Tab-separated table of C-alpha atoms in Angstrom:
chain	number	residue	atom	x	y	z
E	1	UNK	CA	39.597	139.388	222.831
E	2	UNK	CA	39.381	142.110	225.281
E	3	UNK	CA	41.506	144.819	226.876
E	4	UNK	CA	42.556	142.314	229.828
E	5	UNK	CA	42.979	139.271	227.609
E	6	UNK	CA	45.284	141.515	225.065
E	7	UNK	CA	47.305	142.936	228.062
E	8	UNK	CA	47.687	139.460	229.703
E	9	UNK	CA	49.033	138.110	226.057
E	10	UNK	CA	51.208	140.796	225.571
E	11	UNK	CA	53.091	139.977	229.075
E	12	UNK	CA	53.297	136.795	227.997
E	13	UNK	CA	55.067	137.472	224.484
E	14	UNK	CA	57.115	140.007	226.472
E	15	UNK	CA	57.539	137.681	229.106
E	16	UNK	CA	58.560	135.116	226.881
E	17	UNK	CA	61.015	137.350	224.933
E	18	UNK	CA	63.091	137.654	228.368
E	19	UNK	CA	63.615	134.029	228.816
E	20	UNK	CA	64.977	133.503	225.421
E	21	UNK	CA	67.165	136.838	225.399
E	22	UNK	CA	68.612	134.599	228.821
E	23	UNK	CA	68.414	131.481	227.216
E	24	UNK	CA	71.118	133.055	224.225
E	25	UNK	CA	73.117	135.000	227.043
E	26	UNK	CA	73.882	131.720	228.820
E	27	UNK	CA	74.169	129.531	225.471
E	28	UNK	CA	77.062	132.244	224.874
E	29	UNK	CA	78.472	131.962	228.149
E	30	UNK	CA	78.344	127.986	228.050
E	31	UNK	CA	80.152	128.020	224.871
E	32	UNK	CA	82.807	129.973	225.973
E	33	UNK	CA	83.744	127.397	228.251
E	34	UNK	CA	83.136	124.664	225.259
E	35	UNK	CA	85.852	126.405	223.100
E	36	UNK	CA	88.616	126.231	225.849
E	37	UNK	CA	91.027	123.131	225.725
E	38	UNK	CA	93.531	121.301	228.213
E	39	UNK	CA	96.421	123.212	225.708
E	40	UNK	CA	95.956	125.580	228.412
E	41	UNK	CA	97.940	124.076	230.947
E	42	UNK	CA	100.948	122.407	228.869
E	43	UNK	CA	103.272	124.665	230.395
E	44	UNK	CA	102.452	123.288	233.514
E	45	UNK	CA	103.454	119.553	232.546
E	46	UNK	CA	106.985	119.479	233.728
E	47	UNK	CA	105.828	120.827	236.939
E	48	UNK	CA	106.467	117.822	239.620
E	49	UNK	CA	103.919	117.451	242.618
E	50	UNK	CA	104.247	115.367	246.025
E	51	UNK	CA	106.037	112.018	245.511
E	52	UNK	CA	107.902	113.405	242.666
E	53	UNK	CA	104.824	113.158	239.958
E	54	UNK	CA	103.931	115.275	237.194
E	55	UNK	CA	100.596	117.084	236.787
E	56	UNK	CA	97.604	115.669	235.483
E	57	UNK	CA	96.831	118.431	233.358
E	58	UNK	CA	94.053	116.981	231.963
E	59	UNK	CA	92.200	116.398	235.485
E	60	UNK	CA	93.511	120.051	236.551
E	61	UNK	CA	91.913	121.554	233.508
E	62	UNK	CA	88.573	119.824	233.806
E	63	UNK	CA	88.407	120.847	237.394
E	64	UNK	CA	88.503	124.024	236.568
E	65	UNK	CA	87.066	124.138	233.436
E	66	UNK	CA	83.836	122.817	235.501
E	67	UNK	CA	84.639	125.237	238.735
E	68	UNK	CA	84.281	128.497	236.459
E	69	UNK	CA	81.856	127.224	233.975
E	70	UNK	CA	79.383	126.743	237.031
E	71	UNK	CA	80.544	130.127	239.167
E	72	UNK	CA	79.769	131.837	235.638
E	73	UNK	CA	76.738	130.604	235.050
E	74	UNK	CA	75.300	130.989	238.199
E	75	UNK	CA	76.100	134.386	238.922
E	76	UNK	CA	75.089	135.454	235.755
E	77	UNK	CA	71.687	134.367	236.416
E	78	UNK	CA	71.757	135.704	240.049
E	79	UNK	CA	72.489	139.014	238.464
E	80	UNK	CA	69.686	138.610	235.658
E	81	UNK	CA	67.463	137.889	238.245
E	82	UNK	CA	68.277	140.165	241.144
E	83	UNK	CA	68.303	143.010	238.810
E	84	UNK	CA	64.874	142.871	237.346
E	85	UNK	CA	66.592	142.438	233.919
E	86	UNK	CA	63.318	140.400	232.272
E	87	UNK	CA	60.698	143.336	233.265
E	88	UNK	CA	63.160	145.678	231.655
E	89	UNK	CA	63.547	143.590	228.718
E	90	UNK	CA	59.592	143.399	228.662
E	91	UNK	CA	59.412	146.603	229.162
E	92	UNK	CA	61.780	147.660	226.228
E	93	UNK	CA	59.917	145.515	224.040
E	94	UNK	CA	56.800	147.030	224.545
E	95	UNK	CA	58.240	150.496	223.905
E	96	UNK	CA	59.871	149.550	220.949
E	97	UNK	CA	56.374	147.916	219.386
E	98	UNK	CA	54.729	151.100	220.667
E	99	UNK	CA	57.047	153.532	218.626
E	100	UNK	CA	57.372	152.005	215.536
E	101	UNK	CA	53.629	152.451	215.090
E	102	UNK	CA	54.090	155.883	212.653
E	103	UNK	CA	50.401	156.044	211.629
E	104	UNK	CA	49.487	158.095	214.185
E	105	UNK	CA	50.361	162.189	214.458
E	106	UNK	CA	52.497	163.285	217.710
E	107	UNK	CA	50.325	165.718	219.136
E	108	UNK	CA	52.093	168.802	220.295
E	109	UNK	CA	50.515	172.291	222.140
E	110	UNK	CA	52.297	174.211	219.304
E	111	UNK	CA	51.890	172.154	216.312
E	112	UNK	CA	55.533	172.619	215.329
E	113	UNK	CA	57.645	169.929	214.585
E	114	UNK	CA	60.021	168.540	216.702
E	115	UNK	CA	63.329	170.423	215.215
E	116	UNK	CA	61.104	173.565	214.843
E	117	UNK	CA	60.662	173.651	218.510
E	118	UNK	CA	64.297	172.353	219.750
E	119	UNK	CA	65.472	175.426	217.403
E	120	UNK	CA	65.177	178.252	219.412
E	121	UNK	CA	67.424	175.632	222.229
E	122	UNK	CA	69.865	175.362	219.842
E	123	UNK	CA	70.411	178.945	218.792
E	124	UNK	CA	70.820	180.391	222.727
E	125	UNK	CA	73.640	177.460	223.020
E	126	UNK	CA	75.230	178.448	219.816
E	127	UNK	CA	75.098	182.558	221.018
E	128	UNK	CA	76.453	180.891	224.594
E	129	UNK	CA	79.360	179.259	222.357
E	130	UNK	CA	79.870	182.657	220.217
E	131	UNK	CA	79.930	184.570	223.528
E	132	UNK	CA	82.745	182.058	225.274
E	133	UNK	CA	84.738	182.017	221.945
E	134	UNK	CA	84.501	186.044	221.874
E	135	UNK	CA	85.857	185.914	225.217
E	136	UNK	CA	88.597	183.784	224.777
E	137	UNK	CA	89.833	186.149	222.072
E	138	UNK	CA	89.524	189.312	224.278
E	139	UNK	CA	91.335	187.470	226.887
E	140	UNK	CA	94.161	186.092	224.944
E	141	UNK	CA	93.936	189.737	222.950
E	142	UNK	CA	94.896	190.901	226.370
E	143	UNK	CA	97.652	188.562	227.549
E	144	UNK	CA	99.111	188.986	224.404
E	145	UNK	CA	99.272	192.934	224.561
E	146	UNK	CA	101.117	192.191	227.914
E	147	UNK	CA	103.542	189.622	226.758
E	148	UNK	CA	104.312	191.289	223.869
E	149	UNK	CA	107.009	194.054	225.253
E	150	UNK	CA	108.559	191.292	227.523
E	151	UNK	CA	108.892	189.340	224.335
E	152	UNK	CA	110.658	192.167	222.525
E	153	UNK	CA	112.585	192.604	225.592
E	154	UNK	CA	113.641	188.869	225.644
E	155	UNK	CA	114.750	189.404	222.250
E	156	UNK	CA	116.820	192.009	222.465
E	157	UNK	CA	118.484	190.898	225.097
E	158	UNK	CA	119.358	187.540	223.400
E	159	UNK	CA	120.235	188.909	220.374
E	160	UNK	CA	123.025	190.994	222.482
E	161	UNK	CA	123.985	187.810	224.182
E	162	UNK	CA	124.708	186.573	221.141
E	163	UNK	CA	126.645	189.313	220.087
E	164	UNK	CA	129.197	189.446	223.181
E	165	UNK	CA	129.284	185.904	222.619
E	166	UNK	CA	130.353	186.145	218.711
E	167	UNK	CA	132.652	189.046	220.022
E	168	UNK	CA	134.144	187.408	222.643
E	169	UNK	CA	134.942	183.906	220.331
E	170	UNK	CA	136.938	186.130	217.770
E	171	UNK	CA	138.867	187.756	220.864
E	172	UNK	CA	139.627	184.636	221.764
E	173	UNK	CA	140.582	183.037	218.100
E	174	UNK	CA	143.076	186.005	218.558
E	175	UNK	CA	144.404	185.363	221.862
E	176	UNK	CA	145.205	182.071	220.531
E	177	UNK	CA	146.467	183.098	217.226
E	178	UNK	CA	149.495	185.289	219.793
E	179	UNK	CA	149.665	182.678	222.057
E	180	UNK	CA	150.867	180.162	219.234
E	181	UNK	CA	153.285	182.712	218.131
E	182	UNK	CA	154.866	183.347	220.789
E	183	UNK	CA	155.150	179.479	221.618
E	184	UNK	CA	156.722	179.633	218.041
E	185	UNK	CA	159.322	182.359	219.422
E	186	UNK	CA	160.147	181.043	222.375
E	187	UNK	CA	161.254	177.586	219.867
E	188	UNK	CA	163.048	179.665	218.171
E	189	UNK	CA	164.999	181.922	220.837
E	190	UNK	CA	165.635	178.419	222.678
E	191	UNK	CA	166.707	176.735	219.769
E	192	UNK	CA	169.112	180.211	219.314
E	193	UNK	CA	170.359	180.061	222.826
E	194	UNK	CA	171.365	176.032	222.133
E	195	UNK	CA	173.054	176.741	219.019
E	196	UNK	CA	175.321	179.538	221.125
E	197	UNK	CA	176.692	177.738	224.261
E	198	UNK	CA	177.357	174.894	221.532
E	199	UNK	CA	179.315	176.927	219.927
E	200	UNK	CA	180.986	178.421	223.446
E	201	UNK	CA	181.568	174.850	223.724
């Protein structure tokens, strides 16, 4: 066979291979529509229509079951059409068959291999990575050389609030400690003064 007769064969396998990658994709979509039942609609039984009758669920559900099966369907295949989705495919395939041949050596200008030649790539990013991460640390070297006083300041400062506050509770433990005294003296002095006009009496 020659080069034209291979090449013509070769669209036709590839060819071929796009129709029946369609053929599944709408056998799938088809039985999508296969697995759904009228159970669908029971909730819409009790539901009364014009002149007082109930839904025909089963009608409804084949109406639409049809309706969106078709839609479905058809733009599906619009959209493998329109989109040049079988010369891809073809063109995949042929890719794919070309690549997996591994008898034959990848010619390359330096004769490296493929990681020997990507290394040098990979090294400048990792230096670019070192070189962000080393200024990240200066930077938040800096801010915290900055925030560090304020944070002492903060601290002092709360540990006095909380020391006015502690001093202030006790004053106030003792305010009420004399306040209930005296409460307890004036009961008494009243209790005094009632005992002498009774006995004035």
């Amino acid at each position: 066979m020659d080069q034209n007769g291979e090449m013509k064969m070769k669209e036709l396998i590839y060819t071929n291979y796009a129709a029946e990658v369609k053929k599944e994709l709408m056998q799938d979509l088809d039985d999508i529509f296969h697995e759904m039942s009228a159970e669908l609609f029971l909730p819409l039984t009790d539901i009364p229509v014009q002149g007082g009758n109930l839904i025909d669920t089963e009608d409804l559900f084949k109406k639409f079951k049809d309706i969106a099966r078709r839609r479905t369907l058809e733009n599906y295949s619009k959209m493998w059409d329109s989109n040049g989705l079988p010369e891809c495919l073809a063109a995949l395939q042929c890719l794919r068959e070309e690549a997996s041949d591994k008898s034959r050596e990848q010619w390359r200008p330096t004769g490296k291999t493929a990681r020997e030649q990507i290394r040098p790539l990979i090294m400048k990013t990792m230096q670019k990575k070192c070189e962000y991460l080393d200024k990240q640390i200066e930077f938040q070297e800096n801010l915290l050389s900055t925030q560090a006083p304020k944070l002492i300041e903060i601290q002092e400062a709360t540990s006095q609030i909380q020391e006015n506050r502690k001093f202030l509770m006790d004053m106030t433990k003792v305010h009420q400690d004399a306040f209930k005294e005296a409460e307890a003296l004036c009961e008494i002095a009243e209790k005094a003064n009632e005992m002498i006009n009774t006995m004035r009496e």
